[in-house]
Structures are given as structure tokens and as C-alpha cells.
mmCIF file of N, CA and C in Angstrom:
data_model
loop_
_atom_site.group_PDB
_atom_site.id
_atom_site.type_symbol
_atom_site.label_atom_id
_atom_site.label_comp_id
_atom_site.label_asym_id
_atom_site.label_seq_id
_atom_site.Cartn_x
_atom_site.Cartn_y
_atom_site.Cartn_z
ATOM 1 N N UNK U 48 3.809 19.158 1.572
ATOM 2 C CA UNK U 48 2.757 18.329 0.994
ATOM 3 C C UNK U 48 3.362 17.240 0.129
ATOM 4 N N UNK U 49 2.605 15.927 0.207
ATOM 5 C CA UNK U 49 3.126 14.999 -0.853
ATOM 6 C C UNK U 49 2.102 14.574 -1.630
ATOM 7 N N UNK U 50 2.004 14.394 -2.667
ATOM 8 C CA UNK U 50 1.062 13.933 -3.679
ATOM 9 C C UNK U 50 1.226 12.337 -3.895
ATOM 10 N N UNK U 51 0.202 11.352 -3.549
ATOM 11 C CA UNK U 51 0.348 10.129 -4.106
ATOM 12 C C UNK U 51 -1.243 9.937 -4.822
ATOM 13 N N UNK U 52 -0.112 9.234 -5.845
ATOM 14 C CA UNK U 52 -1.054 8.671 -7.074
ATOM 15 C C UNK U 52 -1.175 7.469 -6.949
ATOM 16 N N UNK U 53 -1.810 6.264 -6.797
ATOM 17 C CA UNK U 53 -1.660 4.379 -6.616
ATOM 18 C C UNK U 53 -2.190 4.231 -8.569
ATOM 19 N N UNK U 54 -2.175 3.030 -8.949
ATOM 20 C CA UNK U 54 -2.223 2.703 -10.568
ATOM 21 C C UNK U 54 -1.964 1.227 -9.999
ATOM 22 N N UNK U 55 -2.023 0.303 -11.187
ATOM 23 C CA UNK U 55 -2.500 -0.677 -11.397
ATOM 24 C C UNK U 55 -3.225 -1.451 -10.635
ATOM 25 N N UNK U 56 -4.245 -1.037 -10.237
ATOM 26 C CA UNK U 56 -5.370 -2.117 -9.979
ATOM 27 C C UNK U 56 -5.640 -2.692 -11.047
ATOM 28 N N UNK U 57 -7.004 -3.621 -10.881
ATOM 29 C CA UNK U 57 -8.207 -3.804 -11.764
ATOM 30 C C UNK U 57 -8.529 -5.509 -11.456
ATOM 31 N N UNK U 58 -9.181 -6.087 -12.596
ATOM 32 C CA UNK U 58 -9.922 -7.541 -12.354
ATOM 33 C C UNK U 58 -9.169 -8.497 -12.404
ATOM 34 N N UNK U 59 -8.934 -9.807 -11.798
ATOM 35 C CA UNK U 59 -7.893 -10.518 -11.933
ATOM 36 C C UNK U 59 -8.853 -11.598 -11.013
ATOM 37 N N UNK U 60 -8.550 -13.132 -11.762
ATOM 38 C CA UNK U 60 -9.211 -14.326 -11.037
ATOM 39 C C UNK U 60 -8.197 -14.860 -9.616
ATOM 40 N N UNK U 61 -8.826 -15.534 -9.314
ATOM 41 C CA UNK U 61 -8.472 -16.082 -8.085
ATOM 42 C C UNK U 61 -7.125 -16.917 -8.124
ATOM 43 N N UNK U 62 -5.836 -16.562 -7.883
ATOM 44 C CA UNK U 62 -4.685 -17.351 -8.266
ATOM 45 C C UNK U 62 -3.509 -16.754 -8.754
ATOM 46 N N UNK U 63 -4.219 -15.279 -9.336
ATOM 47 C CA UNK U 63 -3.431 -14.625 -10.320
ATOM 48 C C UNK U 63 -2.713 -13.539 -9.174
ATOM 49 N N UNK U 64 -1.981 -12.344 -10.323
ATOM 50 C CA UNK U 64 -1.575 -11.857 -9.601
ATOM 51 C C UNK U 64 -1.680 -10.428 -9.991
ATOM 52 N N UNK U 65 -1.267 -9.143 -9.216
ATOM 53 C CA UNK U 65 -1.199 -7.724 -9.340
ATOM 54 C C UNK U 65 0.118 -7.158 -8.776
ATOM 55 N N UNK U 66 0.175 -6.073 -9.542
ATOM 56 C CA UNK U 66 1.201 -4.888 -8.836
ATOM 57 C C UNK U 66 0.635 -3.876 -9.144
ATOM 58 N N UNK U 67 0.656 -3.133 -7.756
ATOM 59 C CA UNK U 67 0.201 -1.911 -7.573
ATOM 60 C C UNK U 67 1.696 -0.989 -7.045
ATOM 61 N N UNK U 68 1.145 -0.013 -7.762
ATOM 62 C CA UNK U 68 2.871 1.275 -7.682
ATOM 63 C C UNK U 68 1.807 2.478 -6.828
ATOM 64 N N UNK U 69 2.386 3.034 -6.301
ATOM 65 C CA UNK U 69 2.149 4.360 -5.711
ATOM 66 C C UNK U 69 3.433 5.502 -6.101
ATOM 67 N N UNK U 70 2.425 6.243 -7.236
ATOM 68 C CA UNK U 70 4.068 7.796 -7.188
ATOM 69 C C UNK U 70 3.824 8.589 -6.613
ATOM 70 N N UNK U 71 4.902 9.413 -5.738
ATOM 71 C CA UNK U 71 4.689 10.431 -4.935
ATOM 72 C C UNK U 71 5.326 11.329 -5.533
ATOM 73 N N UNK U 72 5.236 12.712 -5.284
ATOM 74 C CA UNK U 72 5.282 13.821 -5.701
ATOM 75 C C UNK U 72 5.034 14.903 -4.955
ATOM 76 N N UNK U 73 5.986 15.529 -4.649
ATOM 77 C CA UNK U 73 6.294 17.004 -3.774
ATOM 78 C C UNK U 73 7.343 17.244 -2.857
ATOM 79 N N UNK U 74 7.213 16.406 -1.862
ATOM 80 C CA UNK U 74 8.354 16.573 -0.797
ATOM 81 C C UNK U 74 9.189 15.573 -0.994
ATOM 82 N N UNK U 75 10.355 15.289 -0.501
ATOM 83 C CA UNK U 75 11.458 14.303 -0.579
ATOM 84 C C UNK U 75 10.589 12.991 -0.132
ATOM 85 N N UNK U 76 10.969 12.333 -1.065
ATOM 86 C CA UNK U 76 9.666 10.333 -1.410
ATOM 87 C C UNK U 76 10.255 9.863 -0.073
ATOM 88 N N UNK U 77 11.740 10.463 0.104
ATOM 89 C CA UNK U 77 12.921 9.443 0.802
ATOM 90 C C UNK U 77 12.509 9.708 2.637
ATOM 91 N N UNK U 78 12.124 10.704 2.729
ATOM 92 C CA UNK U 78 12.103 11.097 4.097
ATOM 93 C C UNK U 78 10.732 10.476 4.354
ATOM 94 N N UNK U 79 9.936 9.937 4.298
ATOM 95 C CA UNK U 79 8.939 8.868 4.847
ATOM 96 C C UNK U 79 8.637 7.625 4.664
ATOM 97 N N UNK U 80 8.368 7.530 5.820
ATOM 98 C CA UNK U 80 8.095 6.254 5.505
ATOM 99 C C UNK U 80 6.161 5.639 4.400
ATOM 100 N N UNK U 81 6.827 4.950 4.246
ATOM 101 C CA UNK U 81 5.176 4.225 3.685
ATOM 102 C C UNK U 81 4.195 3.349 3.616
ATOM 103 N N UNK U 82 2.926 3.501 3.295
ATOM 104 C CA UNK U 82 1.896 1.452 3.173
ATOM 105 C C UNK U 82 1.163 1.930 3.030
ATOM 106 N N UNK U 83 0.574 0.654 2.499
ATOM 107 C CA UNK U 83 -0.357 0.644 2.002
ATOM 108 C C UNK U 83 -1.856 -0.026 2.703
ATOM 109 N N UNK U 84 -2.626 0.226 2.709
ATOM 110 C CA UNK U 84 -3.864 -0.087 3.488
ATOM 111 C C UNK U 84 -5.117 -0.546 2.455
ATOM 112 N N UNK U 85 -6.385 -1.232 3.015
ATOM 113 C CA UNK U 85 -7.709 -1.690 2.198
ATOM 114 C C UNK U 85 -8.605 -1.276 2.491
ATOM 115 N N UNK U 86 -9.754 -1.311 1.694
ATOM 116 C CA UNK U 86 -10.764 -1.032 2.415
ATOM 117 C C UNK U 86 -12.088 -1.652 1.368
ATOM 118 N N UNK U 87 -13.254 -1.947 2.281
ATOM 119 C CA UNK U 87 -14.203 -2.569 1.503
ATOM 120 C C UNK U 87 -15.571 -1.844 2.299
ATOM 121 N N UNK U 88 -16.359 -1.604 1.104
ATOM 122 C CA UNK U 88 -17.233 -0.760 1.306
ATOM 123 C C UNK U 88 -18.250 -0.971 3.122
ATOM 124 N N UNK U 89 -18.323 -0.464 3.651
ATOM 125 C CA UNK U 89 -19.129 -0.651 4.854
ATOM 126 C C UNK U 89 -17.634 -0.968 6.418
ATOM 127 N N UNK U 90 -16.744 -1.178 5.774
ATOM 128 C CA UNK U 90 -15.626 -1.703 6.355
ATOM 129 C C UNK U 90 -14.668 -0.941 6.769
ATOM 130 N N UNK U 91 -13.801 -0.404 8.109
ATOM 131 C CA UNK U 91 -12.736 -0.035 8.236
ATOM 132 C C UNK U 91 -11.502 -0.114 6.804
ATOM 133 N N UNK U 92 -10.854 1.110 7.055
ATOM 134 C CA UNK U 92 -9.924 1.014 6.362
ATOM 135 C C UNK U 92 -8.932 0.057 7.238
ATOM 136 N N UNK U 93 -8.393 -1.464 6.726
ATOM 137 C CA UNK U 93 -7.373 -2.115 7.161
ATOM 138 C C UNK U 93 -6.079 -2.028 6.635
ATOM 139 N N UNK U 94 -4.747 -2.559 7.664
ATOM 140 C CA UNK U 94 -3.543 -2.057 7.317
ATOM 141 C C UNK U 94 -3.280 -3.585 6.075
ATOM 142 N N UNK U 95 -2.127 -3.131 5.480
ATOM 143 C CA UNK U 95 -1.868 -4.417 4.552
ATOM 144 C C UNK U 95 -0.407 -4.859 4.749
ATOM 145 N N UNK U 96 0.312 -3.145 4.423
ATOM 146 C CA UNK U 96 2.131 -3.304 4.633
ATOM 147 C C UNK U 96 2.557 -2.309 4.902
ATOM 148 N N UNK U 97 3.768 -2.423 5.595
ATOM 149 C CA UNK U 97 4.330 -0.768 5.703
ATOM 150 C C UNK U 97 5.763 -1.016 5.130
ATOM 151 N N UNK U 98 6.810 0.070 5.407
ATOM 152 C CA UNK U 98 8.162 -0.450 4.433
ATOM 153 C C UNK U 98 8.382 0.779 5.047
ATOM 154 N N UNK U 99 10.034 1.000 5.803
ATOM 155 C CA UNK U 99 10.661 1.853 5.962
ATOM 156 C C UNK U 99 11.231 3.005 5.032
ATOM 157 N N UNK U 100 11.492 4.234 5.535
ATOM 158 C CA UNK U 100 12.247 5.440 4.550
ATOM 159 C C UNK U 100 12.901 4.660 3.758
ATOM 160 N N UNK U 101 14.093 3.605 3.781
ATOM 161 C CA UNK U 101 14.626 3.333 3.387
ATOM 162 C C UNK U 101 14.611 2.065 2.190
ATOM 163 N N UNK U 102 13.538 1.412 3.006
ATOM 164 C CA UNK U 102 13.282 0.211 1.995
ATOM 165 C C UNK U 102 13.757 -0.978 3.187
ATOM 166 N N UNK U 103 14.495 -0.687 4.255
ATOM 167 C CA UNK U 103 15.741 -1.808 4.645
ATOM 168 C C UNK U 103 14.617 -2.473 5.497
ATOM 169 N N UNK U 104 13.080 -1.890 5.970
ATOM 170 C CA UNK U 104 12.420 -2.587 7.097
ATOM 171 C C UNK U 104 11.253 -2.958 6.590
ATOM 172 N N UNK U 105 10.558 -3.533 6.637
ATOM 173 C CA UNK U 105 9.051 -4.049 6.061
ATOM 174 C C UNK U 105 8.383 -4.601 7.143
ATOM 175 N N UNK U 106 6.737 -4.618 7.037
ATOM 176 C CA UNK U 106 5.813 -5.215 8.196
ATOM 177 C C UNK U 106 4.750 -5.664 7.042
ATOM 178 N N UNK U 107 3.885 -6.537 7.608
ATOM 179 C CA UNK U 107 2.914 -6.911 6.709
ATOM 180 C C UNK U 107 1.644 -7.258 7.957
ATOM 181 N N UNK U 108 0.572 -7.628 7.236
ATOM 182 C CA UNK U 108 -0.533 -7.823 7.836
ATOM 183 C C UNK U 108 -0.658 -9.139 7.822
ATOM 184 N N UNK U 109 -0.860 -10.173 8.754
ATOM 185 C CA UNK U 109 -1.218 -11.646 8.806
ATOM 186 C C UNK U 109 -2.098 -11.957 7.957
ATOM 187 N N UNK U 110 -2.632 -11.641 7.080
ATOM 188 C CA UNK U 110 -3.800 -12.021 6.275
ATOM 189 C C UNK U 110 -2.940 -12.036 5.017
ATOM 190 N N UNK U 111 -2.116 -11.422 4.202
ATOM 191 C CA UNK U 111 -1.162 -11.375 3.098
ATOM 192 C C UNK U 111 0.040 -11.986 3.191
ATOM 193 N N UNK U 112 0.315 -12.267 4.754
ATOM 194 C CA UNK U 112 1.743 -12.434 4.770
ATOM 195 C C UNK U 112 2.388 -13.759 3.941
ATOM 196 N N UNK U 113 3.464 -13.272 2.997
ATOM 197 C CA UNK U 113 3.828 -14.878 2.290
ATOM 198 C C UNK U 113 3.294 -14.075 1.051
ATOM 199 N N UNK U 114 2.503 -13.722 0.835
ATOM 200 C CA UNK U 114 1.447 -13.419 -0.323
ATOM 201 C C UNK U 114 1.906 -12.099 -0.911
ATOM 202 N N UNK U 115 2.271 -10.990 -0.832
ATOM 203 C CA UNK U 115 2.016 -9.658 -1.081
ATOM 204 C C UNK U 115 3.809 -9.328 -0.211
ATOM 205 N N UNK U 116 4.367 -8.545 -1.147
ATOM 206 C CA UNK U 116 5.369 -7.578 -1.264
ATOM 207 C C UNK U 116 5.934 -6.153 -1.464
ATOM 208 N N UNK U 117 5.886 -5.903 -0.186
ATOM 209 C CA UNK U 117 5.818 -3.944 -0.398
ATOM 210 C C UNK U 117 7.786 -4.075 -0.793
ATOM 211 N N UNK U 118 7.742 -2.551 -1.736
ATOM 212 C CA UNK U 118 9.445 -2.284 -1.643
ATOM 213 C C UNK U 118 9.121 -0.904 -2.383
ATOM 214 N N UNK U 119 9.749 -0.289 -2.593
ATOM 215 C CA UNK U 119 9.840 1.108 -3.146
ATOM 216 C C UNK U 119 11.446 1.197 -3.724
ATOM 217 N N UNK U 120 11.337 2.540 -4.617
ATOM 218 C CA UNK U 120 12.670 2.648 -5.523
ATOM 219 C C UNK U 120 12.427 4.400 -5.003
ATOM 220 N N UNK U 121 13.182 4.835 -4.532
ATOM 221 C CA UNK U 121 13.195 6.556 -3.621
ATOM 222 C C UNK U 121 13.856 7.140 -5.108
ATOM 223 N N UNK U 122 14.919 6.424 -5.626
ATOM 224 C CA UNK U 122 15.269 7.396 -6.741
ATOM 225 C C UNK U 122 14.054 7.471 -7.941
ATOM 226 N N UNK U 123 12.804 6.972 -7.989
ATOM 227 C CA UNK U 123 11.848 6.788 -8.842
ATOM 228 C C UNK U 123 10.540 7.574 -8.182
ATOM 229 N N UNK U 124 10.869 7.125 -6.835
ATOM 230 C CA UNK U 124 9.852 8.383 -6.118
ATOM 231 C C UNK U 124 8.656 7.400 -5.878
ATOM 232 N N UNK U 125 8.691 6.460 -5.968
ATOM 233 C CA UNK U 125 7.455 5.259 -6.717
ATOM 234 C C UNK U 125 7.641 4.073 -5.318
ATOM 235 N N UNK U 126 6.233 3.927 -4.508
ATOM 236 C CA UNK U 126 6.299 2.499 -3.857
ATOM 237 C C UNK U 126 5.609 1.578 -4.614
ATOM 238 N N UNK U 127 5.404 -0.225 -4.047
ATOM 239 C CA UNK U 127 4.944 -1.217 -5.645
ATOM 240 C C UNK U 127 4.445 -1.894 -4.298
ATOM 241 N N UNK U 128 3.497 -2.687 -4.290
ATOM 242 C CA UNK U 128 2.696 -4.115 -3.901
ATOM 243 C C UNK U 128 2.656 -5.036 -4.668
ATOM 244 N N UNK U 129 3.742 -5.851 -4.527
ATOM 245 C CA UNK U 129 3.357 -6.944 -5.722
ATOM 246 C C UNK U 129 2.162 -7.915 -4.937
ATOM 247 N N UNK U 130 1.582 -8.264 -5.298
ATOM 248 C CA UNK U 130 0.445 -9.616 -4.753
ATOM 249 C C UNK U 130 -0.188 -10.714 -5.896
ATOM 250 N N UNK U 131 0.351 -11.591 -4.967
ATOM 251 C CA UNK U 131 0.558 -12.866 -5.513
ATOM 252 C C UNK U 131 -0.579 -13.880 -4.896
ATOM 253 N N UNK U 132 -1.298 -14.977 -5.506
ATOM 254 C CA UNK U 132 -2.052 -15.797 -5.293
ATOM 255 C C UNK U 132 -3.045 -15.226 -4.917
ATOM 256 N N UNK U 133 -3.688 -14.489 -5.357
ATOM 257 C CA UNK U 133 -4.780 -13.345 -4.500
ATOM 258 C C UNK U 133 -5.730 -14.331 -4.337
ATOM 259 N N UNK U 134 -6.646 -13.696 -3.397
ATOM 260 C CA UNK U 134 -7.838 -14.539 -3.120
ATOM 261 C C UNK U 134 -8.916 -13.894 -3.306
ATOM 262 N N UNK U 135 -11.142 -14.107 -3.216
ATOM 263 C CA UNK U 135 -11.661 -12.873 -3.306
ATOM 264 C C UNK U 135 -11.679 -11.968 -2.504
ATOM 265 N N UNK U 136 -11.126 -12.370 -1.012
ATOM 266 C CA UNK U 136 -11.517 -11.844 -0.080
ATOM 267 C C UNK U 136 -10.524 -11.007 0.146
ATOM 268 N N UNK U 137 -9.285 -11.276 -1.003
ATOM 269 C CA UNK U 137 -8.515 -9.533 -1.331
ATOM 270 C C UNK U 137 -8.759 -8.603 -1.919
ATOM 271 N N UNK U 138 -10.279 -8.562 -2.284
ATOM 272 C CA UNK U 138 -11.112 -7.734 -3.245
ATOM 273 C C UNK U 138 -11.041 -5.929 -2.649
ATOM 274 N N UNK U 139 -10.917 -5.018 -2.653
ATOM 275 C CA UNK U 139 -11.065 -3.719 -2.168
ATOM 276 C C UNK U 139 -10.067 -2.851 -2.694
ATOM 277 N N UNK U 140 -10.850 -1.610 -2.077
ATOM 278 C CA UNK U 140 -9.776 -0.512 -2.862
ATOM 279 C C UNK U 140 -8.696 -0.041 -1.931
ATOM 280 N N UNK U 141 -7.640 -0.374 -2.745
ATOM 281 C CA UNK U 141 -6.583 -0.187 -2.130
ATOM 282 C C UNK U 141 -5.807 1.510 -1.904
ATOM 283 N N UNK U 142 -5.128 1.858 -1.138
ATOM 284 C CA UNK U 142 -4.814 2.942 -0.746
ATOM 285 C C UNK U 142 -3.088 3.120 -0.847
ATOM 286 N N UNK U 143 -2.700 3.600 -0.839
ATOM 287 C CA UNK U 143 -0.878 3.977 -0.195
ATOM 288 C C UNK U 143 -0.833 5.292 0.771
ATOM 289 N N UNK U 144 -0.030 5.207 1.482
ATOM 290 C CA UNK U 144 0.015 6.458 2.197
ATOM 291 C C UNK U 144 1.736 6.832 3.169
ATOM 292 N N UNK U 145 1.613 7.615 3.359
ATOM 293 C CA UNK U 145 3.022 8.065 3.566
ATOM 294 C C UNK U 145 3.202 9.268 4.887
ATOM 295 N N UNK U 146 4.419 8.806 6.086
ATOM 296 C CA UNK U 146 3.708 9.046 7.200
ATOM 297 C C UNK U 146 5.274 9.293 8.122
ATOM 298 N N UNK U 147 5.468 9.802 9.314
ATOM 299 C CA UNK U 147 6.546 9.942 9.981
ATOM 300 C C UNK U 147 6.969 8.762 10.446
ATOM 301 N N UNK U 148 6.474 8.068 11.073
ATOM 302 C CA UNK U 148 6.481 7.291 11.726
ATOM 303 C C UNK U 148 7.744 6.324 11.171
ATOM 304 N N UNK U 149 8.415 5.644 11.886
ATOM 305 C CA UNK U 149 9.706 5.025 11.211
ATOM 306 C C UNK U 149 9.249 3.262 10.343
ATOM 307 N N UNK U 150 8.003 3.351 11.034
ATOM 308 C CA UNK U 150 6.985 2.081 10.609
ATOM 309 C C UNK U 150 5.666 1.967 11.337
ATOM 310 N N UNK U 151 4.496 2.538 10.718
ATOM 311 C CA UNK U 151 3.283 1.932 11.050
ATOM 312 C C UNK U 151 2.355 1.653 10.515
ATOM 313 N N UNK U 152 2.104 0.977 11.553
ATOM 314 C CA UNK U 152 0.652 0.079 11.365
ATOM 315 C C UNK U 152 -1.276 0.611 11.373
ATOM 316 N N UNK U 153 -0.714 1.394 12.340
ATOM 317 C CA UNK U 153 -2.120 2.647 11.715
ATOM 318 C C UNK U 153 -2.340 3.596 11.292
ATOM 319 N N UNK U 154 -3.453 3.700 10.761
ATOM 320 C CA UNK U 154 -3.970 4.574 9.964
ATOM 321 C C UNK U 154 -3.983 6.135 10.100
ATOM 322 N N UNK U 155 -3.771 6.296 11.428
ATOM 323 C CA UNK U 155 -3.336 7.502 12.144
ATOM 324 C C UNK U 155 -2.126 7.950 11.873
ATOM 325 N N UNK U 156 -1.261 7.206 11.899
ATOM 326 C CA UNK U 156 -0.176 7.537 12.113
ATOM 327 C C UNK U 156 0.572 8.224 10.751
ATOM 328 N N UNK U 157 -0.391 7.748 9.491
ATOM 329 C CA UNK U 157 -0.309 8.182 8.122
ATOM 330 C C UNK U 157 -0.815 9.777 8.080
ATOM 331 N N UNK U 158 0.092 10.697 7.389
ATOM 332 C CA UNK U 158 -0.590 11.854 7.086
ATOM 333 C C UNK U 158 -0.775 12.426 5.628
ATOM 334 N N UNK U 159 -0.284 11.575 4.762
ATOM 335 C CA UNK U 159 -0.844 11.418 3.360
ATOM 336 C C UNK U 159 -1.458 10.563 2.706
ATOM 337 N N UNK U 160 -2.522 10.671 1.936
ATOM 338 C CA UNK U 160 -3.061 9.538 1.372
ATOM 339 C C UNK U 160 -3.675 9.692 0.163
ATOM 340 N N UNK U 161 -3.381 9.112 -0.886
ATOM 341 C CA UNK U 161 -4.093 8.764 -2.219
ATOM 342 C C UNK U 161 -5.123 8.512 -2.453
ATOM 343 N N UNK U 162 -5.658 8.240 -3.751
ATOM 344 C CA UNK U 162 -6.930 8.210 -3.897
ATOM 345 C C UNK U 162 -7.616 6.437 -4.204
ATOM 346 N N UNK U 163 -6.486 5.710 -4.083
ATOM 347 C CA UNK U 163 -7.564 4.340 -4.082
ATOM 348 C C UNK U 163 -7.168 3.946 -5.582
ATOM 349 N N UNK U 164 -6.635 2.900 -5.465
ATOM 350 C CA UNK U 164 -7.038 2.009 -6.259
ATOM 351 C C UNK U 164 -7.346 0.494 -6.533
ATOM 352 N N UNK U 165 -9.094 0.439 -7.398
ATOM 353 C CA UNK U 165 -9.714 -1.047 -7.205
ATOM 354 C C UNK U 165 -9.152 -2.212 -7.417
ATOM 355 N N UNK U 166 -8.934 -3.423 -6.265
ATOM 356 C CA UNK U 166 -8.404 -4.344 -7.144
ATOM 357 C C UNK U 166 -10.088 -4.847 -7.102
ATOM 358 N N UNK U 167 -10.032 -5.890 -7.908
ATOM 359 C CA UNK U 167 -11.143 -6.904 -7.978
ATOM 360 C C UNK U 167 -10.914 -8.393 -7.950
ATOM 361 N N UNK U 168 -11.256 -9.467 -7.051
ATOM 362 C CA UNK U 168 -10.494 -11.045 -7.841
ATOM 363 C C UNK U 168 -11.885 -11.718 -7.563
ATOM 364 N N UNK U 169 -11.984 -12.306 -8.975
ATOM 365 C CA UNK U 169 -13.064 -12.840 -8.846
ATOM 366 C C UNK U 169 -12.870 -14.735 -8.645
ATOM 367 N N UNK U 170 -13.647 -15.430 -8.312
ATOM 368 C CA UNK U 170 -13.326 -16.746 -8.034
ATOM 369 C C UNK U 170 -13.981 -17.498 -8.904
#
């Protein structure tokens, strides 16, 4: 079992910026891979980023790309989203999750997942 916690969301205007951390807790942080995903009420959960066991591979979603930075620290146990220039329509609660897969993109393919945390950007 792995335990993830996500933290820093919250309200932020249109321009600004966030980092969101995900800590994990239980099984080795290092042996999965991870990402983070969105979701807005009535709406599929969508993918955002993924980032290899290692840190060495990253994927992003065309809608952030340029914008938003997955990386993780394995000796901290901790993955981060930095996001930059947000827009409103990056408004939702965000997720992390952690998964075999050497990198993916769906939601399936994740077999841990946290509990969400809100960003908000208002315009």
C-alpha cells in the first residue's frame, strides 16, 4: 500500500502561480512511477503529468504544456507540480497518483490515489 497526501492548493488570480507536493508513504516512493491528474465537478478525471520512477522521464498534457512542471525528490518521498501562468480554466481539484506503469497517461493504469487537492484561479 502507498499513502498519498497532495497540499498546497488554494485561490490564486489569473497569472499567478502554485506548487502542489504530493507525500507518499508506505511502500518504496522510488519504485513507481507517478502524476498527477484534474478533475472538475460533472467532468472526467483528466491526465495533467506523469514523471518516471526516476525523475529522468516526464509527459505532460497539451493543455499545460510550457506551463506546469512535474519532478519529485524519492529521497523526500514527495512529488511537486509547479504551475505557472495559470489560467481559470485550470480551476479543479487536483489529484496525484502512483502506478506501475513506467509512464502513464491513464487513469487506469494508476493504482494509488490521494485525496484531491483544490486549486482555484480566479480571473
Amino acid at each position: 500500500q502507498v499513502q498519498l497526501v497532495e497540499s498546497g492548493g488554494g485561490l490564486v488570480q489569473a497569472g499567478g502561480s502554485l506548487r502542489l507536493s504530493c507525500a507518499a508513504s508506505g511502500r518504496t516512493f522510488s519504485n513507481y512511477a507517478m502524476g498527477w491528474f484534474r478533475q472538475t465537478q460533472g467532468k472526467e478525471r483528466e491526465f495533467v503529468a506523469a514523471i518516471t520512477w526516476s525523475g529522468g522521464g516526464t509527459y505532460y498534457a497539451d493543455s499545460i504544456q510550457g506551463r506546469f512542471t512535474i519532478s519529485r525528490d524519492n529521497a523526500k518521498n514527495t512529488m511537486y507540480l509547479q504551475m505557472n501562468s495559470l489560467k481559470p480554466e485550470d480551476t479543479a481539484v487536483y489529484y496525484c497518483a502512483a502506478g506501475w506503469s513506467a509512464i502513464a497517461t491513464g487513469k487506469n493504469e494508476y493504482t494509488y490515489w490521494g485525496q484531491g487537492t483544490q486549486v482555484t484561479v480566479s480571473s
